[in-house]
mmCIF file of C-alpha atoms in Angstrom:
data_model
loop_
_atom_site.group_PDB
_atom_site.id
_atom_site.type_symbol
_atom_site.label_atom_id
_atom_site.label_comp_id
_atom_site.label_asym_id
_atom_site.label_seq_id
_atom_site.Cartn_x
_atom_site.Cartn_y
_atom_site.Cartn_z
ATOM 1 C CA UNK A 1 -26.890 21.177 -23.879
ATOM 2 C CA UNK A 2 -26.377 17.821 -22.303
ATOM 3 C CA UNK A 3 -26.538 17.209 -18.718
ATOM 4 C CA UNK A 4 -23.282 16.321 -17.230
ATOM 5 C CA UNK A 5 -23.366 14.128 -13.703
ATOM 6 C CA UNK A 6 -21.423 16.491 -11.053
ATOM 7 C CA UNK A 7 -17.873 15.708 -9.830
ATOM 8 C CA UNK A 8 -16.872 15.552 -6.030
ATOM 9 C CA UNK A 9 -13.575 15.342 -4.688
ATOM 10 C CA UNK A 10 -12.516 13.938 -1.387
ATOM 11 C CA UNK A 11 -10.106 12.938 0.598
ATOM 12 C CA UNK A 12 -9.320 9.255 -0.751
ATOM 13 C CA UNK A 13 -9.942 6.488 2.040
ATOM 14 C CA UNK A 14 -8.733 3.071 2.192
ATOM 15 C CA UNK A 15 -11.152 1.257 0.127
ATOM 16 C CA UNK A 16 -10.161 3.357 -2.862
ATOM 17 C CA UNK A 17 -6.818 1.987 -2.840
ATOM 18 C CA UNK A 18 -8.195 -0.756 -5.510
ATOM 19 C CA UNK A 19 -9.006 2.232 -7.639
ATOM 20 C CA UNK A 20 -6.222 3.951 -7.116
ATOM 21 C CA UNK A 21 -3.665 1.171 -7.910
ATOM 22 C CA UNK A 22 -5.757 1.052 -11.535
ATOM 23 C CA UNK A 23 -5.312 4.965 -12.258
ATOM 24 C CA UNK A 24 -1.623 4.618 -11.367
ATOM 25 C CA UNK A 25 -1.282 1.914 -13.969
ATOM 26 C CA UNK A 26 -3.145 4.062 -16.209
ATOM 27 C CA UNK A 27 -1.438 6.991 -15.614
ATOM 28 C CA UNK A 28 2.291 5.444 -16.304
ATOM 29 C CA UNK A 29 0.996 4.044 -19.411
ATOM 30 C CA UNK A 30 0.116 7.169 -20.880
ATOM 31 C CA UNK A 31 3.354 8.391 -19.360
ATOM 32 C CA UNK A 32 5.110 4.548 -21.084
ATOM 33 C CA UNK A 33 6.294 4.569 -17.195
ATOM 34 C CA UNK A 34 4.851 1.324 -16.483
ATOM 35 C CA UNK A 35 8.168 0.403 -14.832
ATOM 36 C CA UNK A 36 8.160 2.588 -12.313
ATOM 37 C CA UNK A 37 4.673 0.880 -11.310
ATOM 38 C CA UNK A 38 5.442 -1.290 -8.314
ATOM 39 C CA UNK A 39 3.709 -0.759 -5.546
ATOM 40 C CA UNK A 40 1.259 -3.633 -4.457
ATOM 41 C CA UNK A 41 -2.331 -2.474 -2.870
ATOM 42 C CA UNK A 42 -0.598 -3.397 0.837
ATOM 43 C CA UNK A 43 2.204 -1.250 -0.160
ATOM 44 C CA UNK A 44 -0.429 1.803 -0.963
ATOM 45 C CA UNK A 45 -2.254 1.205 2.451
ATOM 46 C CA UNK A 46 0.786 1.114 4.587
ATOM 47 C CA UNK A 47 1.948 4.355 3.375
ATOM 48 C CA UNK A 48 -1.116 6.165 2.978
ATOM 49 C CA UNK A 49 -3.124 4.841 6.016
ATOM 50 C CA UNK A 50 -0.530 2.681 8.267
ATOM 51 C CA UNK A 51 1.355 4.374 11.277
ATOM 52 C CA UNK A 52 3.957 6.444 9.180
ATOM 53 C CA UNK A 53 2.116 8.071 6.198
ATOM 54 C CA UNK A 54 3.913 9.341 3.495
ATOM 55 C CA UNK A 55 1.623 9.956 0.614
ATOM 56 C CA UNK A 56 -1.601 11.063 0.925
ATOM 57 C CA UNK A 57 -4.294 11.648 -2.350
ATOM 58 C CA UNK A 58 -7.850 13.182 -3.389
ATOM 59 C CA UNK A 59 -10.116 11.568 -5.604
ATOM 60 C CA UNK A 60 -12.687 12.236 -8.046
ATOM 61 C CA UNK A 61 -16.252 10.676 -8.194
ATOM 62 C CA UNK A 62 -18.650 10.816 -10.456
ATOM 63 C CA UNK A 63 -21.985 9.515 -9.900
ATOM 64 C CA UNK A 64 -20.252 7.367 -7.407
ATOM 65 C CA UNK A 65 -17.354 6.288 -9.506
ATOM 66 C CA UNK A 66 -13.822 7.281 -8.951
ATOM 67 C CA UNK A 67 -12.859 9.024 -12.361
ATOM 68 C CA UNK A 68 -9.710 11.225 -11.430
ATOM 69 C CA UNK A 69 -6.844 11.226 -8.464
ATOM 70 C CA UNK A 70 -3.979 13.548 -7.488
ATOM 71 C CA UNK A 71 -1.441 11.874 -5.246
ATOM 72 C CA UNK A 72 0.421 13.877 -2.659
ATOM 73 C CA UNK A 73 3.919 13.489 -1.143
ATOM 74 C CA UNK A 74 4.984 15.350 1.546
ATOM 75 C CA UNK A 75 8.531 16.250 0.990
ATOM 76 C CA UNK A 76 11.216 17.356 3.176
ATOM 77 C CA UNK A 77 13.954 19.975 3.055
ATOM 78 C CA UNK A 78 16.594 20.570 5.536
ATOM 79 C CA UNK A 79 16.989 23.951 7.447
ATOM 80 C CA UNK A 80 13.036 23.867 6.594
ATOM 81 C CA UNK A 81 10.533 23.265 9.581
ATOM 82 C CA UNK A 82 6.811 22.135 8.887
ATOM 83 C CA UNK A 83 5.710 20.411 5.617
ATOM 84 C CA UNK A 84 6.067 20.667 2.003
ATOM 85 C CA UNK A 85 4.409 19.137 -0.341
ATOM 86 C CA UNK A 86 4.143 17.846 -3.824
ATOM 87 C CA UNK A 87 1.943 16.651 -5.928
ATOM 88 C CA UNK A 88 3.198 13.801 -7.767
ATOM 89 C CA UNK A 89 0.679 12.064 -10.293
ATOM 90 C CA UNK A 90 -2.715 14.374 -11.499
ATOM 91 C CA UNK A 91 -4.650 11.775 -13.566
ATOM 92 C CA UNK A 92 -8.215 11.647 -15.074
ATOM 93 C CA UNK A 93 -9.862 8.999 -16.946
ATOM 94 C CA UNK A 94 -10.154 10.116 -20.704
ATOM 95 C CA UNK A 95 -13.872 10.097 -20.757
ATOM 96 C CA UNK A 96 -14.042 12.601 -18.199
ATOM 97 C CA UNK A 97 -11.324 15.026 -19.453
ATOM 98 C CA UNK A 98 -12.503 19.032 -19.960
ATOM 99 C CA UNK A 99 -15.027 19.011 -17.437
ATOM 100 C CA UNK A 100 -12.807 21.026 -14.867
ATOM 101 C CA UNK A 101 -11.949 17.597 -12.829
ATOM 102 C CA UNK A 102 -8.037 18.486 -12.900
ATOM 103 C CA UNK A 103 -8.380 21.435 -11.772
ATOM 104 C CA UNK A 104 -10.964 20.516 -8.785
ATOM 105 C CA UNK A 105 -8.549 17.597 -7.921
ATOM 106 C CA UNK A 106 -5.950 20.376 -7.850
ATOM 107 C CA UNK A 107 -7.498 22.413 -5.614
ATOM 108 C CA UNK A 108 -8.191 19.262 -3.197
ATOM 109 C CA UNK A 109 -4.688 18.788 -3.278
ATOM 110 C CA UNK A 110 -4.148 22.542 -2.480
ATOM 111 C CA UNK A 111 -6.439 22.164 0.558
ATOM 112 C CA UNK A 112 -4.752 19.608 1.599
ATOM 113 C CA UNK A 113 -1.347 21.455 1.889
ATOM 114 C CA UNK A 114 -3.548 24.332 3.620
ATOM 115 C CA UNK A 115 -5.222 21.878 6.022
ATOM 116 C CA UNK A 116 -1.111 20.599 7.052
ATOM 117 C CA UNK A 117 0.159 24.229 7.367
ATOM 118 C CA UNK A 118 2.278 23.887 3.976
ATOM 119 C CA UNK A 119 3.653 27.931 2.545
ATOM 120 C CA UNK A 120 3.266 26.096 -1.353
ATOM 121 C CA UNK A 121 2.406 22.811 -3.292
ATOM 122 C CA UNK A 122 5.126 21.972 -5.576
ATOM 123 C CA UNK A 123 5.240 19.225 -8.685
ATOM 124 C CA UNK A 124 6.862 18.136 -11.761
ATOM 125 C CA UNK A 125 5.431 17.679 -15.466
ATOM 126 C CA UNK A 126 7.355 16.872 -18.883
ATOM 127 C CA UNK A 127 8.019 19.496 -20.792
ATOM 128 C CA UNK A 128 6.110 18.038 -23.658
ATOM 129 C CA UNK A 129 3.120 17.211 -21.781
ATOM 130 C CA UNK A 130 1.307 20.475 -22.907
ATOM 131 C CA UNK A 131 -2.461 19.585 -21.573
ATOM 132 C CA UNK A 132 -0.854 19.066 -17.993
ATOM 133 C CA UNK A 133 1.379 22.470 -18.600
ATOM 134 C CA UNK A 134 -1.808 24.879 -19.436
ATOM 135 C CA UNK A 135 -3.949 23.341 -16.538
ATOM 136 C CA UNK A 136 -1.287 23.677 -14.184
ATOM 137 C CA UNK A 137 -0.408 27.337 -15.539
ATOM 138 C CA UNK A 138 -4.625 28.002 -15.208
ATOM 139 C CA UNK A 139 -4.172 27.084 -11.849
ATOM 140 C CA UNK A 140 -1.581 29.442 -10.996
ATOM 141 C CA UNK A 141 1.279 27.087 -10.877
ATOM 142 C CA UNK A 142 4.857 29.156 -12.000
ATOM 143 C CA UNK A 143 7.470 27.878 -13.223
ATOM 144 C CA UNK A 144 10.761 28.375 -11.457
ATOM 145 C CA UNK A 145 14.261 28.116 -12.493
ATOM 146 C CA UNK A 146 15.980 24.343 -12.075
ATOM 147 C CA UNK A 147 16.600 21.016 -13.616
ATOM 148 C CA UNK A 148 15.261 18.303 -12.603
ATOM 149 C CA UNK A 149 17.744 15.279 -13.353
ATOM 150 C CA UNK A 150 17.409 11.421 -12.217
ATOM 151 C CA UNK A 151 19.684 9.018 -11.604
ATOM 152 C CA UNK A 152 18.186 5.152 -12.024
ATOM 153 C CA UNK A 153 19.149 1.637 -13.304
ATOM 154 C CA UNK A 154 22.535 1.325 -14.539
ATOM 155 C CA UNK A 155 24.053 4.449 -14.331
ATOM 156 C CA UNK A 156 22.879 4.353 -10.553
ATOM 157 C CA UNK A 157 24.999 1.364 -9.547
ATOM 158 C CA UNK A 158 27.825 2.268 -12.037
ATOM 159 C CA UNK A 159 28.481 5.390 -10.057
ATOM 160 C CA UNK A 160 27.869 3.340 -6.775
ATOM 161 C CA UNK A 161 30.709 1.072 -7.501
ATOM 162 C CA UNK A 162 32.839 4.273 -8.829
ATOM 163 C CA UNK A 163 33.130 3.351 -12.390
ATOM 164 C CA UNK A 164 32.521 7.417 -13.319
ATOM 165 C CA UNK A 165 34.623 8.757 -10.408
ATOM 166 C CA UNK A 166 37.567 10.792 -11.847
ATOM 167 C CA UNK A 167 37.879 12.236 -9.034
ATOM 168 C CA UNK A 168 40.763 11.095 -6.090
ATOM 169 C CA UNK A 169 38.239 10.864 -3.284
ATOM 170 C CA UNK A 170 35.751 8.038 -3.020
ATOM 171 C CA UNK A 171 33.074 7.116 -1.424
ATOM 172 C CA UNK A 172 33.304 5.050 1.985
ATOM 173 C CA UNK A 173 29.825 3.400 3.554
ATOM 174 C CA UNK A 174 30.128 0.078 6.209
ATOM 175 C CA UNK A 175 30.782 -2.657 4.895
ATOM 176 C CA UNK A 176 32.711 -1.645 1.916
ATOM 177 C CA UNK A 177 36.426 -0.328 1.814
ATOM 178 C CA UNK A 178 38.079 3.118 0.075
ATOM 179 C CA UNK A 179 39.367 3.132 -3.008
ATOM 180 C CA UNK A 180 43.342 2.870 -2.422
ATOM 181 C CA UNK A 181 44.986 5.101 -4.608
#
């Protein structure tokens, strides 16, 4: 039986934002998601440590090293009051997969939502991504009924400019006019 270093998880702090930036990376390519990869380290430490927080994460370490991060958003729902959140990205390093770091990382995440007074910790995973799916199911996660769709790139600004509208009512924001018809 080998010895295995132990695992901690904390809170991340600002000078794991270096770190964290690298995960991320790693995470969308696994996920071929690089694209949606653009947040510089100033962005992370505005909105994780700057005046207005919106994300918040746990880390990983093992013998010192950051091996594993969950990143949490704190969503908002209207008619709701007090927080909700989600976890958004659950990522270990490969060499440190099935030692239980996942699931430790999801339980920071968990206390986390406690320590904030959140009912529930919601998040998202592809359908095909079976690893993520039995962890997540291990942990007690349930699925509940709903699509998830998104709306990006092209198809965002063709329905901006009302190219898919077959409807007789249009959109009207400043600066632009109403479709006459």
């Amino acid at each position: 039986m080998s010895h295995q270093t132990p695992c901690t998880v904390r809170p991340a702090r600002p000078d794991d934002i270096p770190v964290l930036c690298l995960l991320k990376w790693q995470f969308a390519l696994g996920e071929d998601a690089t694209f949606v990869v653009r947040a510089s380290p100033e962005d992370w430490m505005r909105d994780m440590f700057g005046p207005d927080p919106r994300i918040s994460a746990v880390v990983a370490e093992v013998g010192g090293t950051v091996v594993g991060m969950a990143i949490v958003t704190q969503r908002f729902c209207a008619g709701w009051v007090g927080p909700l959140f989600a976890v958004d990205d659950v990522f270990v390093v490969a060499d440190q997969r099935g030692r239980g770091i996942g699931m430790a990382l999801l339980a920071g995440a968990a206390r986390h939502a406690i320590d904030h007074g959140a009912p529930f910790i919601e998040l998202t995973v592809r359908e095909d991504n079976e690893p993520a799916l039995r962890l997540y199911r291990r942990a007690g996660f349930e699925r509940v009924p709903g699509v998830t769709l998104v709306l990006g790139g092209d198809a965002l600004t063709t329905l901006v400019d009302g190219e898919r509208s077959d409807e007789t009512c249009s959109e009207h924001s400043p600066g632009r006019h109403a479709a006459s018809g």
